[in-house]
């Protein structure tokens, strides 16, 4: 039997282990992907630290997968070997729960998550349900495509469904893995884009990414500054700091919407009066399905949006993960899986 490399987490809190195992075979409705690259996401810590209820170990993490269809199982009509594909957080839906019956697959009660419900992309090969596949355009390399399949879709899909229209004031809070993509998407969608980050060093970067305004939350009050600019139609919060999120809510304009895509462990604090007097709202946004991923990739080609990545080989996954968790990476960390 041919062997492959995989990087698994043996138990909650356990170390990453580089192992060899047999190359798996796709069952009915599944395809096998030969992985070319896999981005490392902050959510991979759910696997590493055991924070996902019911997760079965050992588990191979990774839900920013880009590769090539390598083998196709029975009853898969729409994909063939050799196609370039990607898989993100959405890893398949059940088709029979109430959300699925209403056509909302990302809120499926039995949602499969790539790298959590089954082994993900920290490996040479992986098996996925065909419904989880997104087509990767020729113009994108595998390492370009990887981060767009979680950090990219999350910000792109939240913004395009936000209700903001061309010319509206849209603020992105946080200029990290998600935020540096959010700024690019917002600018390319035609919004008057504001980037909010801590410290002055990101000012010139965000202007290069397309932001019209930069607010340094260390020296300025972001809510006051947004209000001076007319109040935001949408604020996309990509940070994992509840205080930073709470601090911007006052910068929403009439009918403004604070969209949460980062996940702080602490609760948010907002003024009820601020919400009700100007019909402001706070909502969350859960990435999207495989066709949303495909749209994200296609738009990124169309508009020239790219993630800035630090690349590591698969066998240095542990080091790459630590780099991502340190918050110092500029801005995503991607495993390139040659051979
Ligand atoms: Zn992710
Ligand atoms: Zn379902």
Coordinates of C-alpha atoms and ligand atoms in Angstrom, one line a residue:
X1 CA 0.0 0.0 0.0
X2 CA 1.3 3.5 -0.9
X3 CA 2.0 5.7 2.1
X4 CA 1.5 9.4 2.8
X5 CA 2.6 11.9 5.4
X6 CA 0.1 13.5 7.8
X7 CA 0.4 15.7 10.8
X8 CA -2.0 14.7 13.5
X9 CA -3.0 15.8 17.0
X10 CA -3.1 12.6 19.1
X11 CA -5.2 13.9 21.9
X12 CA -6.5 17.2 23.3
X13 CA -3.5 19.4 24.2
X14 CA -1.1 16.8 22.7
X15 CA 1.8 17.7 20.4
X16 CA 1.6 17.6 16.6
X17 CA 2.9 14.3 15.3
X18 CA 4.3 13.8 11.8
X19 CA 3.2 10.2 10.9
X20 CA 3.0 7.9 7.9
X21 CA -0.3 6.2 7.0
X22 CA -1.9 4.5 4.1
X23 CA -3.3 6.7 1.4
X24 CA -7.1 6.5 2.0
X25 CA -9.7 5.5 -0.7
X26 CA -12.7 7.7 -1.4
X27 CA -16.1 6.1 -0.7
X28 CA -19.4 6.9 -2.4
X29 CA -20.0 10.6 -2.7
X30 CA -16.4 11.4 -1.8
X31 CA -13.2 12.4 -3.6
X32 CA -9.6 12.2 -2.7
X33 CA -7.5 15.4 -2.9
X34 CA -3.8 15.4 -3.4
X35 CA -3.0 18.4 -1.2
X36 CA -0.7 21.1 -2.5
X37 CA -1.2 23.7 0.3
X38 CA -3.1 24.1 3.5
X39 CA -3.4 27.4 5.4
X40 CA -3.2 27.4 9.2
X41 CA -6.2 29.1 10.9
X42 CA -6.6 30.2 14.5
X43 CA -9.6 27.8 14.6
X44 CA -7.1 24.9 14.3
X45 CA -6.5 25.5 18.0
X46 CA -9.9 24.0 18.6
X47 CA -8.4 20.7 17.5
X48 CA -5.0 21.2 19.1
X49 CA -6.4 22.2 22.5
X50 CA -9.6 20.0 22.5
X51 CA -12.1 22.8 22.5
X52 CA -14.5 21.2 20.1
X53 CA -17.2 19.1 21.8
X54 CA -17.2 15.5 20.7
X55 CA -14.1 15.7 18.5
X56 CA -12.6 12.2 17.8
X57 CA -8.8 11.9 18.2
X58 CA -6.3 11.4 16.6
X59 CA -7.3 14.2 14.2
X60 CA -5.5 15.8 11.3
X61 CA -6.4 19.5 11.3
X62 CA -6.6 21.9 8.4
X63 CA -9.5 23.7 6.6
X64 CA -7.8 25.9 4.1
X65 CA -7.0 23.2 1.7
X66 CA -5.9 23.6 -2.0
X67 CA -5.0 20.7 -4.2
X68 CA -6.0 18.5 -7.1
X69 CA -8.8 15.9 -7.4
X70 CA -6.8 12.6 -7.3
X71 CA -9.5 9.9 -7.2
X72 CA -13.3 10.0 -7.4
X73 CA -15.6 7.7 -5.5
X74 CA -18.9 6.2 -6.7
X75 CA -21.9 8.5 -7.3
X76 CA -19.8 11.7 -7.9
X77 CA -20.9 13.0 -11.3
X78 CA -19.6 16.6 -11.1
X79 CA -15.9 16.3 -10.4
X80 CA -13.1 14.5 -12.3
X81 CA -9.4 13.7 -11.5
X82 CA -7.0 16.5 -12.3
X83 CA -9.4 19.4 -11.4
X84 CA -7.9 22.0 -9.0
X85 CA -10.1 22.3 -5.9
X86 CA -10.2 23.8 -2.5
X87 CA -12.0 23.0 0.8
X88 CA -12.7 25.5 3.6
X89 CA -14.5 25.3 7.0
X90 CA -17.7 24.1 5.4
X91 CA -17.1 20.4 5.0
X92 CA -20.5 19.1 3.9
X93 CA -24.2 19.2 5.1
X94 CA -26.8 16.6 5.9
X95 CA -29.5 17.7 3.5
X96 CA -32.4 16.7 5.8
X97 CA -32.3 19.0 8.9
X98 CA -34.6 22.0 9.1
X99 CA -31.8 24.5 8.0
X100 CA -30.9 22.3 5.0
X101 CA -34.6 22.0 4.1
X102 CA -34.7 25.8 4.1
X103 CA -31.7 25.9 1.9
X104 CA -29.2 27.2 4.5
X105 CA -26.5 24.7 4.4
X106 CA -23.9 26.5 6.5
X107 CA -26.2 26.5 9.5
X108 CA -26.9 22.7 9.0
X109 CA -27.6 21.1 12.4
X110 CA -25.2 18.3 11.4
X111 CA -22.7 20.4 9.6
X112 CA -19.4 18.6 8.8
X113 CA -16.3 20.8 9.4
X114 CA -13.2 20.0 7.4
X115 CA -10.3 19.0 9.7
X116 CA -12.7 18.6 12.7
X117 CA -15.4 16.2 11.6
X118 CA -12.9 14.3 9.5
X119 CA -9.2 14.6 8.8
X120 CA -8.1 17.8 7.1
X121 CA -5.3 19.3 5.0
X122 CA -2.2 18.9 7.1
X123 CA -1.4 15.8 5.0
X124 CA -0.4 14.7 1.5
X125 CA -3.9 13.4 0.7
X126 CA -7.3 13.7 2.2
X127 CA -10.9 12.5 1.6
X128 CA -13.8 14.9 1.4
X129 CA -17.5 14.8 0.5
X130 CA -17.8 16.1 -3.1
X131 CA -20.3 18.7 -1.9
X132 CA -17.5 20.5 0.0
X133 CA -15.4 21.2 -3.1
X134 CA -14.8 24.6 -4.6
X135 CA -13.1 25.0 -8.0
X136 CA -9.7 26.9 -7.9
X137 CA -9.1 29.2 -10.8
X138 CA -5.9 28.7 -12.8
X139 CA -4.7 32.2 -11.9
X140 CA -4.3 31.3 -8.2
X141 CA -1.4 29.2 -6.9
X142 CA -2.3 26.7 -4.2
X143 CA -0.7 28.8 -1.5
X144 CA -2.7 31.8 -2.7
X145 CA -5.9 29.9 -2.7
X146 CA -5.5 28.3 0.8
X147 CA -6.1 31.3 3.1
X148 CA -8.9 32.6 0.8
X149 CA -10.8 29.5 1.8
X150 CA -11.3 30.5 5.4
X151 CA -9.9 34.0 6.1
X152 CA -11.0 35.1 2.6
X153 CA -14.5 33.7 2.4
X154 CA -15.3 34.8 5.9
X155 CA -14.6 38.5 5.2
X156 CA -15.7 38.5 1.6
X157 CA -19.0 36.7 2.2
X158 CA -19.8 38.8 5.3
X159 CA -19.2 42.0 3.4
X160 CA -21.1 41.1 0.3
X161 CA -24.1 40.1 2.3
X162 CA -23.9 43.1 4.7
X163 CA -26.3 45.3 2.9
X164 CA -23.6 48.0 2.4
X165 CA -23.6 49.6 -1.1
X166 CA -20.9 51.1 -3.2
X167 CA -19.7 54.3 -1.6
X168 CA -20.9 53.5 1.9
X169 CA -18.5 53.9 4.9
X170 CA -17.3 50.4 5.9
X171 CA -14.8 49.9 8.7
X172 CA -12.6 46.8 9.2
X173 CA -11.5 46.3 12.8
X174 CA -8.2 44.5 13.1
X175 CA -5.5 44.2 10.3
X176 CA -4.3 40.6 10.8
X177 CA -5.0 37.4 8.9
X178 CA -8.7 38.2 8.4
X179 CA -8.5 42.0 8.4
X180 CA -5.8 42.5 5.8
X181 CA -8.1 40.5 3.4
X182 CA -11.2 42.4 4.7
X183 CA -9.7 45.7 3.8
X184 CA -8.9 44.6 0.3
X185 CA -12.3 43.1 -0.3
X186 CA -14.1 46.2 1.1
X187 CA -12.0 48.5 -1.1
X188 CA -12.6 46.4 -4.2
X189 CA -16.3 46.2 -3.6
X190 CA -16.4 50.0 -3.8
X191 CA -16.8 50.9 -0.1
X192 CA -15.3 53.9 1.6
X193 CA -13.0 51.7 3.5
X194 CA -11.7 52.5 7.0
X195 CA -9.0 50.3 8.7
X196 CA -8.8 50.3 12.5
X197 CA -5.8 48.8 14.2
X198 CA -3.6 49.2 17.2
X199 CA -0.4 51.3 16.7
X200 CA 0.8 53.5 13.8
X201 CA 2.8 50.9 11.9
X202 CA -0.1 49.6 9.9
X203 CA -1.0 53.0 8.4
X204 CA 0.9 52.8 5.2
X205 CA 0.1 49.1 4.7
X206 CA -3.6 49.6 4.9
X207 CA -3.5 52.4 2.4
X208 CA -1.7 50.1 0.0
X209 CA -4.4 47.6 0.6
X210 CA -7.0 50.1 -0.5
X211 CA -8.2 51.8 2.8
X212 CA -9.1 55.5 2.5
X213 CA -8.8 56.1 6.2
X214 CA -6.7 54.6 9.0
X215 CA -7.7 54.9 12.7
X216 CA -5.0 54.0 15.3
X217 CA -7.0 52.7 18.2
X218 CA -4.1 53.3 20.5
X219 CA -4.1 57.0 20.1
X220 CA -7.6 57.7 18.8
X221 CA -11.1 56.8 19.8
X222 CA -12.4 54.7 16.9
X223 CA -16.1 55.3 17.6
X224 CA -15.5 59.1 17.7
X225 CA -13.4 59.0 14.5
X226 CA -16.0 56.9 12.6
X227 CA -18.7 59.3 13.8
X228 CA -16.7 62.2 12.4
X229 CA -16.6 60.4 9.0
X230 CA -20.4 60.2 9.0
X231 CA -20.9 56.9 10.9
X232 CA -20.3 53.5 9.5
X233 CA -22.9 51.5 7.5
X234 CA -21.0 48.4 8.4
X235 CA -18.2 47.6 10.8
X236 CA -16.6 44.2 10.3
X237 CA -14.9 43.0 13.5
X238 CA -12.1 40.6 12.8
X239 CA -10.3 40.9 16.2
X240 CA -10.5 38.4 19.1
X241 CA -10.6 41.2 21.7
X242 CA -14.1 41.9 23.1
X243 CA -13.1 45.3 24.4
X244 CA -11.8 46.4 20.9
X245 CA -15.2 45.2 19.4
X246 CA -17.2 47.0 22.1
X247 CA -15.2 50.2 21.6
X248 CA -16.2 50.6 18.0
X249 CA -20.0 50.0 18.2
X250 CA -20.6 53.7 19.0
X251 CA -19.2 54.5 15.5
X252 CA -22.1 53.0 13.7
X253 CA -24.3 55.3 11.7
X254 CA -28.1 55.1 11.3
X255 CA -29.0 51.5 10.4
X256 CA -25.4 50.6 10.9
X257 CA -24.5 47.0 11.4
X258 CA -21.6 45.6 13.5
X259 CA -20.7 42.2 11.9
X260 CA -18.7 39.8 14.1
X261 CA -16.3 37.4 12.4
X262 CA -13.7 37.2 15.2
X263 CA -14.4 35.1 18.3
X264 CA -13.4 36.6 21.6
X265 CA -14.0 34.5 24.7
X266 CA -15.3 37.4 26.7
X267 CA -18.8 38.9 26.2
X268 CA -19.3 42.2 24.3
X269 CA -20.6 45.3 26.0
X270 CA -22.8 47.7 24.1
X271 CA -25.2 50.4 24.9
X272 CA -28.8 49.3 24.3
X273 CA -29.8 53.0 23.8
X274 CA -27.2 53.3 21.0
X275 CA -28.8 50.3 19.3
X276 CA -32.4 51.3 19.5
X277 CA -32.2 55.0 18.8
X278 CA -30.6 54.6 15.3
X279 CA -31.7 51.0 14.5
X280 CA -28.2 49.7 14.8
X281 CA -27.6 46.0 15.0
X282 CA -25.0 43.5 15.9
X283 CA -24.8 40.2 13.9
X284 CA -22.5 37.3 13.4
X285 CA -21.5 35.8 10.1
X286 CA -20.5 32.1 9.6
X287 CA -18.1 31.9 6.6
X288 CA -20.1 30.2 3.8
X289 CA -20.5 27.0 1.7
X290 CA -18.4 25.6 -1.1
X291 CA -20.0 27.8 -3.7
X292 CA -19.3 30.9 -1.6
X293 CA -15.7 29.7 -1.5
X294 CA -15.7 29.4 -5.3
X295 CA -17.1 32.9 -5.5
X296 CA -14.4 34.2 -3.1
X297 CA -11.7 32.7 -5.3
X298 CA -13.2 34.0 -8.5
X299 CA -13.6 37.5 -7.1
X300 CA -10.1 37.5 -5.7
X301 CA -8.8 36.8 -9.3
X302 CA -11.1 39.5 -10.7
X303 CA -10.1 42.2 -8.3
X304 CA -6.5 41.2 -7.5
X305 CA -7.1 40.4 -3.9
X306 CA -4.4 38.2 -2.3
X307 CA -3.4 37.0 1.1
X308 CA 0.1 37.9 2.4
X309 CA 1.5 34.6 3.5
X310 CA 4.4 33.0 5.3
X311 CA 5.1 29.6 3.8
X312 CA 6.3 26.5 5.7
X313 CA 6.9 22.9 4.6
X314 CA 4.4 20.3 5.9
X315 CA 7.0 18.7 8.2
X316 CA 7.4 22.0 10.1
X317 CA 3.7 22.2 10.9
X318 CA 4.3 22.5 14.6
X319 CA 6.6 25.5 14.2
X320 CA 4.2 27.1 11.6
X321 CA 1.3 26.7 14.0
X322 CA 3.2 28.4 16.8
X323 CA 4.1 31.2 14.4
X324 CA 0.4 31.7 13.6
X325 CA -0.6 31.6 17.3
X326 CA 2.1 34.1 18.2
X327 CA 0.1 36.8 16.3
X328 CA 3.4 37.9 14.7
X329 CA 2.9 36.3 11.2
X330 CA 2.4 38.7 8.3
X331 CA -0.4 37.7 7.8
X332 CA -1.4 34.1 7.2
X333 CA 0.8 31.0 7.6
X334 CA 0.5 28.3 4.9
X335 CA 1.8 24.8 4.7
X336 CA 3.2 24.0 1.2
X337 CA 2.9 20.3 0.7
X338 CA 5.4 19.2 -2.0
X339 CA 5.9 15.6 -3.0
Ligands
LIG1 ZN1 -10.5 29.0 9.7
LIG2 ZN1 -28.6 19.7 7.6

